[in-house]
Short mmCIF file of C-alpha atoms and ligand atoms in Angstrom, two decimals:
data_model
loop_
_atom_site.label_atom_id
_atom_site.label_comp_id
_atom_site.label_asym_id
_atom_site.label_seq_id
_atom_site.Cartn_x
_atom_site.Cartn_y
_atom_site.Cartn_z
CA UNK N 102 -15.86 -25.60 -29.29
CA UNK N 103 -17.63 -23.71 -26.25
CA UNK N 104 -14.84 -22.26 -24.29
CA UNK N 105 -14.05 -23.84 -20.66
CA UNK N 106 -14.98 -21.63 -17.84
CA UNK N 107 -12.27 -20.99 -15.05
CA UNK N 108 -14.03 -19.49 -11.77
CA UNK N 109 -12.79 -17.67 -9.45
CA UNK N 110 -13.59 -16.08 -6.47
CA UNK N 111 -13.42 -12.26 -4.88
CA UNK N 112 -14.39 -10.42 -1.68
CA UNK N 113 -14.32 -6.00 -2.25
CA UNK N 114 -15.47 -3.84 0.57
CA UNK N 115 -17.73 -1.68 -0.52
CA UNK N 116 -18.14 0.07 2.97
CA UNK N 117 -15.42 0.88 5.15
CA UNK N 118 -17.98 -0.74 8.01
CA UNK N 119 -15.41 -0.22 10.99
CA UNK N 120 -13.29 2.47 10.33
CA UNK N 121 -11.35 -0.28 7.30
CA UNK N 122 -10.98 0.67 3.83
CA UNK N 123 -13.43 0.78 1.34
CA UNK N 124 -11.60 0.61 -1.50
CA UNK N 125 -13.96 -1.76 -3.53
CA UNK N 126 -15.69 1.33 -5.06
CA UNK N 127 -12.83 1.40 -7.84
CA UNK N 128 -11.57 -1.65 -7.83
CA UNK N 129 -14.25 -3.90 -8.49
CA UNK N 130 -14.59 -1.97 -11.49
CA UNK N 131 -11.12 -2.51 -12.28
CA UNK N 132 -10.78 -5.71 -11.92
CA UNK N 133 -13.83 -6.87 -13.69
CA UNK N 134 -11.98 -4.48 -16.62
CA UNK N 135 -9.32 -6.55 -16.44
CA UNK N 136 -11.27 -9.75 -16.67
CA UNK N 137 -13.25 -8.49 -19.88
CA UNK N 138 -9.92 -7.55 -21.27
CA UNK N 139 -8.08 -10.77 -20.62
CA UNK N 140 -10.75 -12.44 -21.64
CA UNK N 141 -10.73 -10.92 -25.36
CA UNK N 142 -7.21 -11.92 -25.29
CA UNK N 143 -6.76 -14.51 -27.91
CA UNK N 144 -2.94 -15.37 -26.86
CA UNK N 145 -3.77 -15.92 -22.94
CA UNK N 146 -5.70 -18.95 -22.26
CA UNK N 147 -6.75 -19.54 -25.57
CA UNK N 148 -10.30 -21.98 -25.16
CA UNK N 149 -10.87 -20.22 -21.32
CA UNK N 150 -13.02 -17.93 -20.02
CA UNK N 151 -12.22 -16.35 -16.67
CA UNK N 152 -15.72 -16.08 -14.72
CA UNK N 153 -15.81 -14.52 -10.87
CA UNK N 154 -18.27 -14.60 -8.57
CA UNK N 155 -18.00 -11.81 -6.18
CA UNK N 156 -19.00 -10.79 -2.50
CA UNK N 157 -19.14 -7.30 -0.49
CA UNK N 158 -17.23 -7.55 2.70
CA UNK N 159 -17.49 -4.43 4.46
CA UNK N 160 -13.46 -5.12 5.27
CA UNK N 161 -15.46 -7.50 7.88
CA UNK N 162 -13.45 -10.66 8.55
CA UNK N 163 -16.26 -12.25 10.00
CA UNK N 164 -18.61 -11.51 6.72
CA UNK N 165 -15.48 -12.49 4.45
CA UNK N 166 -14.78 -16.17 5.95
CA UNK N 167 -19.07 -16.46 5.84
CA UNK N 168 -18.54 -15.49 2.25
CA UNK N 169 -15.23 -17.60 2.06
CA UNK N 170 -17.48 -20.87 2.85
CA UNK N 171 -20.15 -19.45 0.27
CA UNK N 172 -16.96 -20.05 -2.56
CA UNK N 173 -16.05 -22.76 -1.45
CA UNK N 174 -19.15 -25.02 -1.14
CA UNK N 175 -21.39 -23.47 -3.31
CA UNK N 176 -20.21 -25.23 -7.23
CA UNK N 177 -18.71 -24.78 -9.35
CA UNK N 178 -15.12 -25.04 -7.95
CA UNK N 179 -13.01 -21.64 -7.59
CA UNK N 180 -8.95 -21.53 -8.81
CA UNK N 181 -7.86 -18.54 -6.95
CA UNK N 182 -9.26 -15.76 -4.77
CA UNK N 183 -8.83 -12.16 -4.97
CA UNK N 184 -8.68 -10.25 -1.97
CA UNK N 185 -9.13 -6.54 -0.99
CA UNK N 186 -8.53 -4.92 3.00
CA UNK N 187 -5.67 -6.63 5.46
CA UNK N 188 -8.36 -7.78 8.40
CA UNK N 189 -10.11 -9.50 5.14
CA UNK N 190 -6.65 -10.72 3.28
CA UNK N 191 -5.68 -12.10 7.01
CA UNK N 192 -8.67 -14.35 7.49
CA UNK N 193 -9.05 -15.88 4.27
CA UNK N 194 -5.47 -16.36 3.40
CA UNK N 195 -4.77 -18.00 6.77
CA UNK N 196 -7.71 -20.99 5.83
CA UNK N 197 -7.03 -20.83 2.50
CA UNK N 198 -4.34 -23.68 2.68
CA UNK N 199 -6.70 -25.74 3.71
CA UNK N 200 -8.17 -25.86 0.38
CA UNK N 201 -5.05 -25.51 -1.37
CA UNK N 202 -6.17 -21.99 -2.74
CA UNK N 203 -3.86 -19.38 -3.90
CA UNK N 204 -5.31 -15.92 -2.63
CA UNK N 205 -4.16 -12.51 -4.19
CA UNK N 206 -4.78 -9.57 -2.45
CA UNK N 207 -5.16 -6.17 -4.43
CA UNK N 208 -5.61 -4.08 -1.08
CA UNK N 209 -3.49 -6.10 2.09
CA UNK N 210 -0.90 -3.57 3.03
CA UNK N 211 -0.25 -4.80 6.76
CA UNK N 212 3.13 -5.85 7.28
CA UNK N 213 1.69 -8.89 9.45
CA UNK N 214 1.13 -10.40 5.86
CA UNK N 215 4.33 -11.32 4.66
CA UNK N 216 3.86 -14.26 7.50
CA UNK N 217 4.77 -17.50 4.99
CA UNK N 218 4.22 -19.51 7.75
CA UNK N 219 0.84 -18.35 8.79
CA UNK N 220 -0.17 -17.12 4.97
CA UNK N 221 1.82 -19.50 2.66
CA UNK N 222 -0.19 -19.44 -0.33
CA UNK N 223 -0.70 -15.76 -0.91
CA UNK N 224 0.75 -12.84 -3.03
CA UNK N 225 -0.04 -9.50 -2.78
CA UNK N 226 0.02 -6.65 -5.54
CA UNK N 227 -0.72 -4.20 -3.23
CA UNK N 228 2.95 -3.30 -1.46
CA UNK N 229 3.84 -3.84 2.43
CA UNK N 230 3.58 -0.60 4.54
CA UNK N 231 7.32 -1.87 5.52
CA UNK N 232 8.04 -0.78 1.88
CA UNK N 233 8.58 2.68 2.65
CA UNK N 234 10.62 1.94 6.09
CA UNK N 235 14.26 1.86 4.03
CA UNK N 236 13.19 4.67 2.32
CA UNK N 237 12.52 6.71 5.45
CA UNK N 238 16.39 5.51 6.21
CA UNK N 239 17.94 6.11 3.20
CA UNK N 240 16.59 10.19 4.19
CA UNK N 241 17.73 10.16 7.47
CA UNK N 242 21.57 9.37 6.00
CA UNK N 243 21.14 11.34 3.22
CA UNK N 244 20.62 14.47 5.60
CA UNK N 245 22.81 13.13 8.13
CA UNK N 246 20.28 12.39 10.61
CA UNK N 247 21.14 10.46 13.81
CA UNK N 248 18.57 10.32 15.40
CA UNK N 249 14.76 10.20 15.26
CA UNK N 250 11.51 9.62 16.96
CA UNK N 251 8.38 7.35 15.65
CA UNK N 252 5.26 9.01 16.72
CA UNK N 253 2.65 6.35 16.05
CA UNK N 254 -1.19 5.62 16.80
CA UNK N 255 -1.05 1.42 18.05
CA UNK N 256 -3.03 -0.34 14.86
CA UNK N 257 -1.14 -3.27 14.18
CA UNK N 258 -0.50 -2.02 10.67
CA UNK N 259 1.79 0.77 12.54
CA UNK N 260 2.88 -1.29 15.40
CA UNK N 261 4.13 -3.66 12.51
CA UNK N 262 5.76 -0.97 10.78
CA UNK N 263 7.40 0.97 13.09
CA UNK N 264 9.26 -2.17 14.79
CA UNK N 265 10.40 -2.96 11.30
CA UNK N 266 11.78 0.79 10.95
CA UNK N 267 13.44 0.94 14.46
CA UNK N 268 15.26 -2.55 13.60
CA UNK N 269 16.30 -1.16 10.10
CA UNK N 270 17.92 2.01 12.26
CA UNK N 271 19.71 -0.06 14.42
CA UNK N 272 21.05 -1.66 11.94
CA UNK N 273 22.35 1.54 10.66
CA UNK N 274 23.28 3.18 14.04
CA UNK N 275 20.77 5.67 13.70
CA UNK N 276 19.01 6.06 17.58
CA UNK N 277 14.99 5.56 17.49
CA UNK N 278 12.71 7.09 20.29
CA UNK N 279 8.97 5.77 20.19
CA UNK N 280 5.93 7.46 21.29
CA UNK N 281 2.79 6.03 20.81
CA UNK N 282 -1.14 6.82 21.53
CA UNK N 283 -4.77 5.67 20.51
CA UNK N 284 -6.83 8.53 19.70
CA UNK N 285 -5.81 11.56 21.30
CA UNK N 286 -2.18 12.22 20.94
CA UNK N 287 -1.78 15.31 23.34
CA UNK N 288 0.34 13.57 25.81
CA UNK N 289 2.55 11.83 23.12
CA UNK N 290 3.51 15.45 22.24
CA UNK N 291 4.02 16.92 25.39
CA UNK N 292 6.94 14.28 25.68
CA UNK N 293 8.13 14.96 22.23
CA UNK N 294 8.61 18.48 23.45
CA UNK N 295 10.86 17.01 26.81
CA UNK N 296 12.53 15.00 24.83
CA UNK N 297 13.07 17.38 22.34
CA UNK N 298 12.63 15.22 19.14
CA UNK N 299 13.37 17.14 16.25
CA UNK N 300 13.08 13.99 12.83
CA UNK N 301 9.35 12.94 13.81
CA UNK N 302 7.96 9.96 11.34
CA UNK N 303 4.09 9.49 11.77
CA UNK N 304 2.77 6.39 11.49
CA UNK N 305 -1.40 6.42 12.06
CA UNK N 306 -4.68 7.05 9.99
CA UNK N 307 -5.49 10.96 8.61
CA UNK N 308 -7.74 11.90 11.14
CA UNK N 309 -4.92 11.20 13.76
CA UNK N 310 -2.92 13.29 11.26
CA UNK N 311 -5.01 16.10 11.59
CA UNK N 312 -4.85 16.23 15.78
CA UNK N 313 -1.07 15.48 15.66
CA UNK N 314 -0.33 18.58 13.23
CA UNK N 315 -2.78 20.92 15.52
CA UNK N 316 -0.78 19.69 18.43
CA UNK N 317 2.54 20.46 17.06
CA UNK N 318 1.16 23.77 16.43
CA UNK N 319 0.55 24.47 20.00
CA UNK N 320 3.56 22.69 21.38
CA UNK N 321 5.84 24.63 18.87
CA UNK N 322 6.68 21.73 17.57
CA UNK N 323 7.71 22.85 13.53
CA UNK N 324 9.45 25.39 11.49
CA UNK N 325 12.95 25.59 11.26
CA UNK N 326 14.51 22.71 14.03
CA UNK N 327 11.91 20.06 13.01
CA UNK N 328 11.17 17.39 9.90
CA UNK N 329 7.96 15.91 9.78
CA UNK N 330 7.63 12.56 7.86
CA UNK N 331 3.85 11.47 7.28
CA UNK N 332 2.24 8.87 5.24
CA UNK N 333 2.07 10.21 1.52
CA UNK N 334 -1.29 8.07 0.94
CA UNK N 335 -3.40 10.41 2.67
CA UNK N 336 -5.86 12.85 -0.10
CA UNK N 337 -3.13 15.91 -0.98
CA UNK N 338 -5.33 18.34 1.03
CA UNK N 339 -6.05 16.53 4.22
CA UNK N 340 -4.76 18.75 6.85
CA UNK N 341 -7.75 21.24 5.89
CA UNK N 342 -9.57 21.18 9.35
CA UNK N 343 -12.94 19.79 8.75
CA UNK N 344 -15.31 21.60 11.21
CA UNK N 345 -16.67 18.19 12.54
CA UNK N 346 -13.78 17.40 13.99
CA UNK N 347 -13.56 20.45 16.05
CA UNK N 348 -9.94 20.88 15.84
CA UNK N 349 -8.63 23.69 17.48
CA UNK N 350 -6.73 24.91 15.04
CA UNK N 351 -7.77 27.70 12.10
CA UNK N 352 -7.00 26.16 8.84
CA UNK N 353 -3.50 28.90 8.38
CA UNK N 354 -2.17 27.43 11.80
CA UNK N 355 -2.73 23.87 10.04
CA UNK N 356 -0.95 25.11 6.88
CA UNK N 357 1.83 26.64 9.00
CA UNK N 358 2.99 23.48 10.86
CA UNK N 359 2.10 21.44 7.94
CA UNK N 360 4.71 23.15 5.36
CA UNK N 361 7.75 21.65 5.03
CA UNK N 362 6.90 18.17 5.55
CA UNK N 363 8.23 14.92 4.02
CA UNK N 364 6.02 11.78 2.96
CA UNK N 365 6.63 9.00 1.47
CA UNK N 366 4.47 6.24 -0.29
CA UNK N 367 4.51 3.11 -2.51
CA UNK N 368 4.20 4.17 -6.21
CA UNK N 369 0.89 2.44 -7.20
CA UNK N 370 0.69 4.04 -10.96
CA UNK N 371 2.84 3.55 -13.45
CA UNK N 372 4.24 6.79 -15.24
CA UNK N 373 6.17 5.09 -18.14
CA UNK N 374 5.29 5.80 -21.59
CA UNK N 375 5.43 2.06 -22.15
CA UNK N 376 2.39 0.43 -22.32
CA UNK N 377 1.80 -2.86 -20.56
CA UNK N 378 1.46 -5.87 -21.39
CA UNK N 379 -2.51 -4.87 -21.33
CA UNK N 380 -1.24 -2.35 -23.97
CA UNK N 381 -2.21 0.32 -22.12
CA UNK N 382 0.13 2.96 -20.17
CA UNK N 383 -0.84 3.27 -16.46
CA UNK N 384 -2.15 7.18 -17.33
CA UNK N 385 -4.40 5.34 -20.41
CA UNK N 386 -5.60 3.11 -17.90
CA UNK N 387 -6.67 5.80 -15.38
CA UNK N 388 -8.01 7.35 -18.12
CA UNK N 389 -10.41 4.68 -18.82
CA UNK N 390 -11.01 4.24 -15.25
CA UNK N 391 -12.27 7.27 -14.47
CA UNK N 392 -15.20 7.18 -17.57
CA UNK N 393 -16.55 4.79 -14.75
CA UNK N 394 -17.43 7.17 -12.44
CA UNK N 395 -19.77 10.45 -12.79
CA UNK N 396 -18.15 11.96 -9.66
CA UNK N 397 -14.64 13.34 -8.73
CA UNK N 398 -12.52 10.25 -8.75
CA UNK N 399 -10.67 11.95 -5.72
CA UNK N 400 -14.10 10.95 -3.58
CA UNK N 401 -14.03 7.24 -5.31
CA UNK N 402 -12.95 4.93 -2.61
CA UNK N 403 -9.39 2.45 -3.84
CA UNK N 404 -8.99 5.11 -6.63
CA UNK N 405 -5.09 4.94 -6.12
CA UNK N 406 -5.37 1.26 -5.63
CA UNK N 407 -7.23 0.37 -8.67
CA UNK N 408 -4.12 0.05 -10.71
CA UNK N 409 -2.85 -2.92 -8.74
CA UNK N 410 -6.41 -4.54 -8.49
CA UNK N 411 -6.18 -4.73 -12.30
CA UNK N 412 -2.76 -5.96 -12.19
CA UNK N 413 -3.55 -8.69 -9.86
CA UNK N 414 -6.43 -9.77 -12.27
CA UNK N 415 -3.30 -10.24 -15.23
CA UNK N 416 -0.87 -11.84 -12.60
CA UNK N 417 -3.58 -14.89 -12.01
CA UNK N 418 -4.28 -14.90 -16.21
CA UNK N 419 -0.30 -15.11 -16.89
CA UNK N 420 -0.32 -18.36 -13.63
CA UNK N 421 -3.21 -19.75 -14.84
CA UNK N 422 -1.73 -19.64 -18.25
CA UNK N 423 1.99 -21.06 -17.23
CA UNK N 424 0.19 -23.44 -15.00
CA UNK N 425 -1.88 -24.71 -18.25
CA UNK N 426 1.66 -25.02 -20.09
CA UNK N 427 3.72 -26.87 -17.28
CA UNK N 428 0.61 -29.86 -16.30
CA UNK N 429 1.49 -33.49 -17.05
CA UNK N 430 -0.53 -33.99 -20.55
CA UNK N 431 -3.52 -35.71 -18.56
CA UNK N 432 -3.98 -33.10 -16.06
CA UNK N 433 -5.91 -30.11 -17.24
CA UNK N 434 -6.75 -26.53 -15.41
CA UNK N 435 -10.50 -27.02 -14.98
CA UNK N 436 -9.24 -30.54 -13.49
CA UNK N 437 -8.65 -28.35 -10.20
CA UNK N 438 -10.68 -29.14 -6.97
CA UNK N 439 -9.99 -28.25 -3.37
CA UNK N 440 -6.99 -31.43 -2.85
CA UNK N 441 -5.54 -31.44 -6.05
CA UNK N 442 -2.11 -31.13 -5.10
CA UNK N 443 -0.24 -31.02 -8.61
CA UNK N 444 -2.35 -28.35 -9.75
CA UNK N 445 -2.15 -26.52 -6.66
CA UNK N 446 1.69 -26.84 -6.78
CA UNK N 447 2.18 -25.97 -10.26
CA UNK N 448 0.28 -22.99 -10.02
CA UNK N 449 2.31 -21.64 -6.84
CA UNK N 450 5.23 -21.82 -8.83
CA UNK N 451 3.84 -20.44 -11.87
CA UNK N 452 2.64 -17.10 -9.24
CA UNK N 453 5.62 -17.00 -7.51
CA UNK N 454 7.62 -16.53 -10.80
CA UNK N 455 5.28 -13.70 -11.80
CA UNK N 456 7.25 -10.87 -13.67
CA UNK N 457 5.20 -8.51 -15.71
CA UNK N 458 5.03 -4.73 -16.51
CA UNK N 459 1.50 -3.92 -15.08
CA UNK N 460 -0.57 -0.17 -15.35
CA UNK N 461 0.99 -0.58 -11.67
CA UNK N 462 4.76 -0.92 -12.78
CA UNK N 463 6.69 -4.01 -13.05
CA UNK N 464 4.35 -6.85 -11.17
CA UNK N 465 6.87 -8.97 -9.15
CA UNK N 466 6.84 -10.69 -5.32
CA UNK N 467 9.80 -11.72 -3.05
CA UNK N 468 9.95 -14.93 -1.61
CA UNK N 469 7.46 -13.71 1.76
CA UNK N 470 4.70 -13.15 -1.11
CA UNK N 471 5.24 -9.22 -1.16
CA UNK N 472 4.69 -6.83 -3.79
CA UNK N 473 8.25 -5.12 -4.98
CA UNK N 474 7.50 -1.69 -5.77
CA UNK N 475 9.13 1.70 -5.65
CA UNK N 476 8.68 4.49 -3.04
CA UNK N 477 7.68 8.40 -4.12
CA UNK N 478 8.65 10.80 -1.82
CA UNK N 479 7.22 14.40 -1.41
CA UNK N 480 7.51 17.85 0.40
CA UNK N 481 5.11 20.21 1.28
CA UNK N 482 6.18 23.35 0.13
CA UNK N 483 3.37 26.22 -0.50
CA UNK N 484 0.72 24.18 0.75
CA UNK N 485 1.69 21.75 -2.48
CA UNK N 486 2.97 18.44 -2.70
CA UNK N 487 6.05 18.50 -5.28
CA UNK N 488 7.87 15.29 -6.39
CA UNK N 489 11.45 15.21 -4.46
CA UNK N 490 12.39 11.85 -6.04
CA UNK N 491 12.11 7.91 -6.00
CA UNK N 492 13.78 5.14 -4.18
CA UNK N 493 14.12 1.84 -5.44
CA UNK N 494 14.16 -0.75 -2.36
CA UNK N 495 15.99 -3.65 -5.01
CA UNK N 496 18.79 -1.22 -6.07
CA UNK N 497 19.12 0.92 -3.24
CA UNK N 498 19.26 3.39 -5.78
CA UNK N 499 18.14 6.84 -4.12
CA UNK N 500 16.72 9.06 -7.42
CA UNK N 501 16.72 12.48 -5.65
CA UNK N 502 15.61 15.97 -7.57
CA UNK N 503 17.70 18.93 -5.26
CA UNK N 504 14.09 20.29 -4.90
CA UNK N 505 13.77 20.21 -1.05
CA UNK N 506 13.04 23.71 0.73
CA UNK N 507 13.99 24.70 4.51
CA UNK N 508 12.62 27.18 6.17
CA UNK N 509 14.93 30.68 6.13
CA UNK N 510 16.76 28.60 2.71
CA UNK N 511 19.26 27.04 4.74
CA UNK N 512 20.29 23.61 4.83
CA UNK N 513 18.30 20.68 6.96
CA UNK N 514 18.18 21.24 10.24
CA UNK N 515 20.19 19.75 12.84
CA UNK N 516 18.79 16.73 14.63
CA UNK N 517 19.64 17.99 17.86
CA UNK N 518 22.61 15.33 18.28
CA UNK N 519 24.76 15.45 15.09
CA UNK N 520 28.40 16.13 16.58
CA UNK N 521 28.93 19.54 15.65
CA UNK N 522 32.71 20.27 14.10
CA UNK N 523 35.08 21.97 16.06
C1 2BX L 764 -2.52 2.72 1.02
C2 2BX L 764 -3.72 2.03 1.63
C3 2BX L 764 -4.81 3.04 1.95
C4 2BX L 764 -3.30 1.31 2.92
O1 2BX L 764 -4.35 0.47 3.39
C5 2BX L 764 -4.78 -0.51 2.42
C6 2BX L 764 -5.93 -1.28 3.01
C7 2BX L 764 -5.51 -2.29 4.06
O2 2BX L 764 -4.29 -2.58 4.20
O3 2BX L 764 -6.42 -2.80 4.72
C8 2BX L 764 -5.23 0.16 1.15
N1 2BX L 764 -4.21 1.08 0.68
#
């Protein structure tokens, strides 16, 4: 017999548009890899065919719900939507209720979006910026650290995050200063220097990066007292000063204040040997990913991100294949429509329960919808990024290589206010 079709439906920005993320570039391709490969799947949803129809939206909310309203009332009827940038994720998973729609974002890392009670249907592959807040912590204790200061630019992604940070120190009696700026941080620093912050974590975009690091050049502000902590997502040689941008800063200066630093990031590749349940390793699927592309896949846009775009794709396969086991015998999948609320019910559990190894790692979400996923965290040292070790938010397990470097070889520096022994 002709197999059933199951639609679904998925928005990718292709441009960044406003400043967003365009991070459709790789994983469109990904996911419609994943589609073709659980499709030729004989042992998940045997007599189905996944088919999705697919829209560009810029990481433009507006565009996305006018594309939303194009899945929803133009047949045939849609299971599930994929999702890629937060503004996007935040529209259509807030309406998406309505229509008793799962939505699984690939790309939503905005804290904001672990809101069950403004986005209860959806899961994300694509870890919470907050992910990397108890592993900033964790440092801090490791090296004894007492006290630091959040220097952040005020998108709600790092408004979001850095109140989640400062209540995680509290919690752990470790004093937070906060300075924050839009655009031009040059004051923010000035009052670094007065208030003679030492642990600085940066929470903003690269090109605010780039003007922060040129600014603590000027103001003195790194070398032996101070710790930088930036975001590890940014490309490994962004604090080259492109001429555009008119920093005033030679690209040595840059490298000077730059070396030294900390980042840390969600792991979005996996690096076991293991394949997945795609039989493919996460390397095997980069790999196959990058045959996509003629150029440099550095320059593709949601390169890093592709691995959890393809996940996602397997997560909704594996629920729409539980939900297909657990339906009362005269209920079937391609029964769904927009109020169908035993369907709709049984596939929420079936998501929620997800737990698979992915090309991304192991494919999981907490109760709030949230990716679980472990944290890599780097140093700078010789104008390289080198590996100083993991941290695995459900263990608290801290894996740590003894690679750090200080300047002059000695230990960490102090933060300014550790009690010194007498
Ligand atoms: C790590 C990054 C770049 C964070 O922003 C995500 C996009 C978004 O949250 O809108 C994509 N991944």
């Amino acid at each position: 017999a002709e197999p059933v079709t199951l639609h679904i439906g998925g928005t990718f920005p292709m441009e960044s548009g406003s400043g967003g993320w365009a991070g459709g570039e790789a994983c469109l391709p990904a996911v419609q890899m994943a589609l073709e490969d659980v499709n030729n799947r004989l042992d998940i949803l045997p007599g189905y065919v996944l088919n999705m129809t697919n829209h560009n939206s810029q990481c433009q909310p507006g565009l996305a719900m006018q594309q939303l309203y194009d899945f929803l009332y133009k047949p045939p009827t849609k299971l599930m939507l994929l999702t890629g940038c937060s503004p996007v994720t935040t529209v259509i998973a807030e309406a998406a209720p309505v229509w008793k729609l799962v939505v699984l974002s690939y790309g939503g890392s905005s804290p904001a979006l672990s809101n069950r009670n403004r986005f209860p249907t959806l899961f994300r592959t694509h870890p919470s910026a907050n992910m990397q807040n108890p592993t900033r912590i964790h440092i801090m204790e490791k090296f004894k650290w007492k006290r630091f200061t959040i220097l952040m630019s005020v998108e709600e992604v790092f408004v979001t995050t850095a109140k989640d940070l400062e209540a995680l120190a509290r919690k752990k009696g470790i004093r937070v200063d906060r300075q924050s700026f839009y655009g031009d941080p040059k004051d923010a620093m000035k009052t670094l220097q007065r208030q003679d912050a030492r642990i600085i974590v940066g929470l903003f975009y690269v090109t605010e990066a780039r003007k922060v690091l040129c600014q603590a050049y000027h103001h003195g502000l790194y070398g032996r007292r101070y710790v930088w902590f930036f975001i590890g997502w940014y490309a490994d040689t962004w604090y080259y000063p492109p001429p555009e941008e008119h920093l005033n800063c030679t690209a040595e200066q840059m490298a000077a204040a730059a070396e030294y630093h900390f980042t840390t990031e969600s792991v979005m590749l996996s690096r076991d040997n293991l394949p997945a349940i795609s039989d493919m390793t996460g390397m095997q699927f980069q790999e196959r990913l990058t045959r996509h592309f003629q150029k440099e896949t550095a320059n593709v846009g949601g390169f890093p991100e592709a691995p959890l775009a393809y996940d996602a794709v397997w997560a909704l396969a594996l629920a729409f294949n539980c939900t297909r086991n657990n339906l009362p015998s005269h209920i079937r999948l391609e029964n769904f429509s927009y109020d169908n609320k035993i369907i709709a019910d049984t596939l929420f559990q079936c998501v929620k329960n997800t737990s698979f190894r992915g090309v991304s790692g192991k494919v999981m979400f907490s109760d709030s919808g949230d990716r679980i996923a472990r944290t890599q965290i780097e140093q700078m040292q010789g104008g390289k990024y080198k590996i100083m070790g993991y941290y695995d938010t459900t263990s608290g397990d801290l894996e740590w290589y003894n690679k750090e470097q200080w300047l002059n070889g000695r230990g960490p520096p102090p933060d300014s206010t550790v009690i010194k022994k007498h």
